[in-house]
PDB file of C-alpha atoms in Angstrom:
ATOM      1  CA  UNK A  30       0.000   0.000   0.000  1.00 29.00           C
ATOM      2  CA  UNK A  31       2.901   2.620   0.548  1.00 30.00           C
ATOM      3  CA  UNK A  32       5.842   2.317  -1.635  1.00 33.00           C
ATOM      4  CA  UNK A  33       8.723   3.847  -0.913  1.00 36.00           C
ATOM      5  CA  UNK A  34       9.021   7.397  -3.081  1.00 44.00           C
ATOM      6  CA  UNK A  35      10.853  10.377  -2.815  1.00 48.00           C
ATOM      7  CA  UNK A  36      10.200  14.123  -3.396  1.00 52.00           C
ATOM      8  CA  UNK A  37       8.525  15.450  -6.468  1.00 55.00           C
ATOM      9  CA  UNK A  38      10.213  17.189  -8.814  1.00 56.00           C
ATOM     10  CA  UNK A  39      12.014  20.613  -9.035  1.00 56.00           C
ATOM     11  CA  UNK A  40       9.324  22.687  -8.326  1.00 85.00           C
ATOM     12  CA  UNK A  41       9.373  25.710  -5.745  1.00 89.00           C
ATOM     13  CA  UNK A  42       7.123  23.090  -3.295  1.00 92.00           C
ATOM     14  CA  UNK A  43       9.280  19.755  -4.093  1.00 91.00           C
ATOM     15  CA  UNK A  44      12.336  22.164  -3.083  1.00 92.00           C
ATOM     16  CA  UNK A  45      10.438  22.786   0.516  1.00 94.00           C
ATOM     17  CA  UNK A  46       9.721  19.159   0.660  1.00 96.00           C
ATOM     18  CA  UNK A  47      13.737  18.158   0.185  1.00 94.00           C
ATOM     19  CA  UNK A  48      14.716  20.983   2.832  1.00 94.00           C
ATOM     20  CA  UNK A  49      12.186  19.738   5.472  1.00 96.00           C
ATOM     21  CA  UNK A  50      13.225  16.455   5.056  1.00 97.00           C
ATOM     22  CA  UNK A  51      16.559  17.652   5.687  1.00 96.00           C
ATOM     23  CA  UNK A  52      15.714  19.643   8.591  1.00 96.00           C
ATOM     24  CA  UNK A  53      14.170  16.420  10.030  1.00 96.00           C
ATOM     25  CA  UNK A  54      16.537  14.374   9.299  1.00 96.00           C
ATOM     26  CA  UNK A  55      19.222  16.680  11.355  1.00 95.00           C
ATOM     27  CA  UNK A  56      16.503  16.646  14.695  1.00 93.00           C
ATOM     28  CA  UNK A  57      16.447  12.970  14.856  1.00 93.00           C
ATOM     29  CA  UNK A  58      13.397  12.283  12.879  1.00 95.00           C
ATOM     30  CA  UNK A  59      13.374   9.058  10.902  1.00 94.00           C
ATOM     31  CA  UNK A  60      12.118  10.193   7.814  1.00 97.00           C
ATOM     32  CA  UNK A  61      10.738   7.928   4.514  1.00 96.00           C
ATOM     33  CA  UNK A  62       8.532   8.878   1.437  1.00 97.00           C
ATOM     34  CA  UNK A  63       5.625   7.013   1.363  1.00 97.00           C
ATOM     35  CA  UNK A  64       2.738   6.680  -1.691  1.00 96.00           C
ATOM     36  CA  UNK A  65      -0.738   7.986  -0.744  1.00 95.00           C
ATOM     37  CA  UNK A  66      -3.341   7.308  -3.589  1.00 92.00           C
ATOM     38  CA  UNK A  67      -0.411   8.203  -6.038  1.00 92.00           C
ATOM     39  CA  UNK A  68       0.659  11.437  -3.793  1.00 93.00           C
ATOM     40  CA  UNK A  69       4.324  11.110  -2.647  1.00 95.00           C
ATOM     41  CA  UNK A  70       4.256  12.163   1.169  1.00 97.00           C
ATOM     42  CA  UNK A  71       7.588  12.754   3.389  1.00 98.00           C
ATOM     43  CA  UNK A  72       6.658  10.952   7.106  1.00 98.00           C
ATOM     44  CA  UNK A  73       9.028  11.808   9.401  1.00 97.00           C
ATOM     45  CA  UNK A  74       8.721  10.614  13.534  1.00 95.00           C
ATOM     46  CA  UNK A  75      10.299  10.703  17.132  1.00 88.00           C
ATOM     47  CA  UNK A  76       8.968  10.441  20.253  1.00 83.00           C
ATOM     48  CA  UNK A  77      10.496  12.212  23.527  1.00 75.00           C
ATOM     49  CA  UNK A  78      10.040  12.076  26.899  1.00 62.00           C
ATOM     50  CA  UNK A  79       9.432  14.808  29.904  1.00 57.00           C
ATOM     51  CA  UNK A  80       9.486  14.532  33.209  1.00 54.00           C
ATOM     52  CA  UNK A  81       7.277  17.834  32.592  1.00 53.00           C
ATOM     53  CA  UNK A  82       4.876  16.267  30.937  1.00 53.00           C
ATOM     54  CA  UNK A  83       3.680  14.249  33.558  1.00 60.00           C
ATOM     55  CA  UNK A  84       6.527  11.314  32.540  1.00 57.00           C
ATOM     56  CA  UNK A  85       4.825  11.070  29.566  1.00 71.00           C
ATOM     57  CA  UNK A  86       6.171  10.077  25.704  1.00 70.00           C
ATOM     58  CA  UNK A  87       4.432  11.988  23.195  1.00 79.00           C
ATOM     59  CA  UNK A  88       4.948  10.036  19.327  1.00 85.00           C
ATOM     60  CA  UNK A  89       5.082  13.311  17.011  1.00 92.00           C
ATOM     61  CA  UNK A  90       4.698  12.394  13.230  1.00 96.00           C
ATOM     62  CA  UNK A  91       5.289  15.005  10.817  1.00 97.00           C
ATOM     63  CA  UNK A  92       3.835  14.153   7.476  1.00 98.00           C
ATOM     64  CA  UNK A  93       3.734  16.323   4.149  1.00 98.00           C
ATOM     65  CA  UNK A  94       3.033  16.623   0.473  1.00 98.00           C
ATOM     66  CA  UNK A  95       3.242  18.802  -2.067  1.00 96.00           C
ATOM     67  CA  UNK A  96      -0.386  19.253  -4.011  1.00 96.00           C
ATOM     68  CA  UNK A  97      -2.073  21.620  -6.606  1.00 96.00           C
ATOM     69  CA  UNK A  98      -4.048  24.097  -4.467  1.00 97.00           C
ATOM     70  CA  UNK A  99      -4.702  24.342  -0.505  1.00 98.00           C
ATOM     71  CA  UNK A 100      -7.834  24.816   0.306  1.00 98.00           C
ATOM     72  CA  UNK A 101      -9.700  24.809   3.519  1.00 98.00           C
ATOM     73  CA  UNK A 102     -11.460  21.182   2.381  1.00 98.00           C
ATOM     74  CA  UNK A 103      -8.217  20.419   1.174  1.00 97.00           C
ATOM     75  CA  UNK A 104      -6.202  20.834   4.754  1.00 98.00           C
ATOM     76  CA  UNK A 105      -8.790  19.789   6.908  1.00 97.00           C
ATOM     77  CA  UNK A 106      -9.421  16.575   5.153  1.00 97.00           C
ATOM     78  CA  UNK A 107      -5.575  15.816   5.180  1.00 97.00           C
ATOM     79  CA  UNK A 108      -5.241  16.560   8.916  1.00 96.00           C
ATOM     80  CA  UNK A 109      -8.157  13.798   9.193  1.00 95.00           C
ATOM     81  CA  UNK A 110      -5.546  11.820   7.212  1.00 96.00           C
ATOM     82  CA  UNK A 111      -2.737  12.093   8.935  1.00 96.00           C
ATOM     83  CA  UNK A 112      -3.986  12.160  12.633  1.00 93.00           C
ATOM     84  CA  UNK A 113      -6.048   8.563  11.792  1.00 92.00           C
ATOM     85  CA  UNK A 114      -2.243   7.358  10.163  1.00 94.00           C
ATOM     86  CA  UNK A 115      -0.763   8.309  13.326  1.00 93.00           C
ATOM     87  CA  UNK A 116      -3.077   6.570  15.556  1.00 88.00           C
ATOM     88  CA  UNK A 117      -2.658   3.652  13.590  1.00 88.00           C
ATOM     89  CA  UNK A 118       0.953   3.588  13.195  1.00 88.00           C
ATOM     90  CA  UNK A 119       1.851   5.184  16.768  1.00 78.00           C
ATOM     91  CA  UNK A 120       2.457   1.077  18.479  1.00 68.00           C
ATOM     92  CA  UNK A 121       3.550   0.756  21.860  1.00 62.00           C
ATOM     93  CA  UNK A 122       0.944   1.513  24.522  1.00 55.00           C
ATOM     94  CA  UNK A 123      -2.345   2.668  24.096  1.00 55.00           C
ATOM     95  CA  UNK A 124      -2.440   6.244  23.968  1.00 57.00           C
ATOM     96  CA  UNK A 125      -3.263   7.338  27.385  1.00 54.00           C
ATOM     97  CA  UNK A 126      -0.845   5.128  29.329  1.00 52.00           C
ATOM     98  CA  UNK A 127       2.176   7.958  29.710  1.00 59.00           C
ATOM     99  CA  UNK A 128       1.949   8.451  25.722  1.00 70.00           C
ATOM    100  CA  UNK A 129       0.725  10.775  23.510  1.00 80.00           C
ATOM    101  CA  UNK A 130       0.887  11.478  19.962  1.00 87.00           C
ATOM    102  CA  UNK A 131       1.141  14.478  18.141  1.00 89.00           C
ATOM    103  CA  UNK A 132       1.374  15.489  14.357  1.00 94.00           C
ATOM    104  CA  UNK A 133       2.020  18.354  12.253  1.00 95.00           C
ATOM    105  CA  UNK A 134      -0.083  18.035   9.086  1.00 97.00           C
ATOM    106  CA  UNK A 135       1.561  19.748   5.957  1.00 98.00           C
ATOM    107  CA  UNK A 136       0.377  20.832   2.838  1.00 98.00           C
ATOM    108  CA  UNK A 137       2.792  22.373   0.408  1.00 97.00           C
ATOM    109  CA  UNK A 138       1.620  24.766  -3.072  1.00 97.00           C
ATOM    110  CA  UNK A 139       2.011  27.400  -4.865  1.00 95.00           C
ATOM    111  CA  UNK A 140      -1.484  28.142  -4.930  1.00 96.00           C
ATOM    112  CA  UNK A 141      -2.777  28.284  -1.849  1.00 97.00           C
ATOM    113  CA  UNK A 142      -6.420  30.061  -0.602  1.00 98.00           C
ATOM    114  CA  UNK A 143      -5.987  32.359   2.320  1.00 97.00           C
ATOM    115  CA  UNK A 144      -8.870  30.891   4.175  1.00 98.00           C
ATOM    116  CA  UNK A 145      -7.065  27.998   4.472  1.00 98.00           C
ATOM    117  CA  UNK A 146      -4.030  29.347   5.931  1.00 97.00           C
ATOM    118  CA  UNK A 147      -6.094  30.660   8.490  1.00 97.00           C
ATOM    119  CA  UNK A 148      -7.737  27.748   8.839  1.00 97.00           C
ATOM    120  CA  UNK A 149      -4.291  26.260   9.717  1.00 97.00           C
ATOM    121  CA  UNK A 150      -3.249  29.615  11.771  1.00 96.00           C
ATOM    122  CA  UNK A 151      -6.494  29.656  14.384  1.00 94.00           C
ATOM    123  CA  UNK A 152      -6.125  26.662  16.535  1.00 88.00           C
ATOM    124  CA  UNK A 153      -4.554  23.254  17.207  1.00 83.00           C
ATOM    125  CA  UNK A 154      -7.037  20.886  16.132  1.00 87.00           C
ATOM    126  CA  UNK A 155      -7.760  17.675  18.865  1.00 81.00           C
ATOM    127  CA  UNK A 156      -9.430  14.782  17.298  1.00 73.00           C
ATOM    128  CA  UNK A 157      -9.586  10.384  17.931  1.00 63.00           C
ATOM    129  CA  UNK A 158      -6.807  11.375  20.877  1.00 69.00           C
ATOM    130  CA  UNK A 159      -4.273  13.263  18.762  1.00 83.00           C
ATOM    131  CA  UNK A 160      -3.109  16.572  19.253  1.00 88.00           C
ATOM    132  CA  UNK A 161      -2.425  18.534  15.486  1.00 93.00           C
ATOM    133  CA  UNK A 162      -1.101  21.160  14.148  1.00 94.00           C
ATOM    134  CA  UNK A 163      -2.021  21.595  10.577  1.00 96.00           C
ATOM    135  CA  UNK A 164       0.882  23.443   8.549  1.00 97.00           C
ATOM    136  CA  UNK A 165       0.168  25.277   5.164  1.00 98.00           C
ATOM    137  CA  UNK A 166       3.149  26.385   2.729  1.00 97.00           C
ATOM    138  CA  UNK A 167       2.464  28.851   0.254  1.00 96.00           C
ATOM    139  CA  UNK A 168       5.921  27.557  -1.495  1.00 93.00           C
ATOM    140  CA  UNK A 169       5.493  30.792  -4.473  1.00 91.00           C
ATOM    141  CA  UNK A 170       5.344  32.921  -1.221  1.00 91.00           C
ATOM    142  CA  UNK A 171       7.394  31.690   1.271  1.00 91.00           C
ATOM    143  CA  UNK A 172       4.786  31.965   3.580  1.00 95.00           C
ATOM    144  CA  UNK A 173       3.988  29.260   6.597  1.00 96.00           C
ATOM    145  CA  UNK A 174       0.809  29.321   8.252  1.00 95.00           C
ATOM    146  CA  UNK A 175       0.579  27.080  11.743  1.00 93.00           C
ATOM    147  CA  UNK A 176      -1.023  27.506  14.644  1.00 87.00           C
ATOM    148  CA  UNK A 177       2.011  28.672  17.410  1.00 82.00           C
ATOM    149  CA  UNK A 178       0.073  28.993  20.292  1.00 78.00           C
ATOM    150  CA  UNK A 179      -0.582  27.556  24.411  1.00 76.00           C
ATOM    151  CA  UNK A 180      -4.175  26.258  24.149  1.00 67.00           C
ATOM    152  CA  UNK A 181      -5.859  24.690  27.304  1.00 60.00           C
ATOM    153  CA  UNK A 182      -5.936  21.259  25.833  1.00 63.00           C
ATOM    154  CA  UNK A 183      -2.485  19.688  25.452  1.00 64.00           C
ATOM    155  CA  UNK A 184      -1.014  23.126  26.980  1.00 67.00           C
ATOM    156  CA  UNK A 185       1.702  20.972  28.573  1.00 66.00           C
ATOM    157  CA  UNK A 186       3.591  20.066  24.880  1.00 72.00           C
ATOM    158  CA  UNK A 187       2.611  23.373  23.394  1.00 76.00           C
ATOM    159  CA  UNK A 188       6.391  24.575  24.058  1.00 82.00           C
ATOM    160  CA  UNK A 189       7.766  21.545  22.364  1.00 78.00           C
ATOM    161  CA  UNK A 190       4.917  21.892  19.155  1.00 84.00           C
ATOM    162  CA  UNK A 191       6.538  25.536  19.265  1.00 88.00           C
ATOM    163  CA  UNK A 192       9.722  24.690  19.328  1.00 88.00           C
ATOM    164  CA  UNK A 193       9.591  21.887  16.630  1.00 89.00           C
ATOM    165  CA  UNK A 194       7.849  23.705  14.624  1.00 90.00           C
ATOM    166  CA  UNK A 195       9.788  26.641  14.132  1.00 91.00           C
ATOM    167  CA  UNK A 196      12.487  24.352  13.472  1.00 93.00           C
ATOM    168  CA  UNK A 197      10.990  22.349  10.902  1.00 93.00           C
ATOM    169  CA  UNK A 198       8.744  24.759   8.961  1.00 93.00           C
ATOM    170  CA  UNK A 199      11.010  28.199   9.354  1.00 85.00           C
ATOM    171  CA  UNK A 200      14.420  26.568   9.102  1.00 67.00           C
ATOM    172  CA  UNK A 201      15.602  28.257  12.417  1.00 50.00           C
TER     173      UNK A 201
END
């Protein structure tokens, strides 16, 4: 079902896609291309551990693809994607037991709609016990929009979504 790919081609958004790789690659991620319905999409994962977060593990996946347009349909149904993929592909312990799991959902065009990067911008989205943060890439651009706030729910790994985050998607 998922065949081992790699970016697609030399476009402004397959450029993003190598670089992010990259950047997880160099935080410890394991990284792989995978095929989605004929979409090549970068997974990258690690799971840490806190003391601070109650001596919990929280699994984050990262996973991303470069597509035609963004839309609001468009991001939310991938995010519905990828949190369902993590779930499934998290192992270990049920989630719950001193693990968590956490993904950043990215999208990646050079036509994106604005409502959907404020779609992405307003809110971590909590859904089937994973905490997301849905990332949209206006590649033509070079514009990220990802929610990069402390919300009540999951307030305890905001710092860390923050942290990876800025890392991953901003290249600092």
């Amino acid at each position: 079902m998922y065949a081992q790919q790699g970016p697609p081609g030399h476009s402004a958004s397959g450029a993003y896609l190598a670089s992010l790789e990259q950047r997880l690659t160099a935080d410890g991620c394991g990284t792989r291309w995978e095929d989605w319905a004929g979409v090549p999409v970068l997974v990258g994962r690690r799971a840490d551990f806190r003391m601070r977060w109650m001596a919990t593990r929280l699994h984050l996946f990262t996973v991303a693809a470069a597509v035609p347009e963004i839309t609001v349909e468009a991001i939310s149904g991938f995010t519905d994607q990828v949190m369902k993929y993590a779930k499934d592909n998290k192992g270990g312990l049920p989630v719950g037991l001193q693990n968590g799991i956490g993904a950043f959902p990215v999208l990646v065009s050079e036509r994106v709609d604005p409502a959907a990067v404020q779609w992405a911008e307003q809110q971590q989205r909590l859904k089937f016990a994973v905490m997301t943060r849905p990332v949209v890439v206006d590649s033509a651009r070079q514009y990220v929009g990802t929610y990069r706030g402390k919300p009540a729910l999951g307030r305890v790994y905001a710092s860390h979504f923050i942290e990876k985050g800025t890392a991953y998607f901003y290249g600092q």
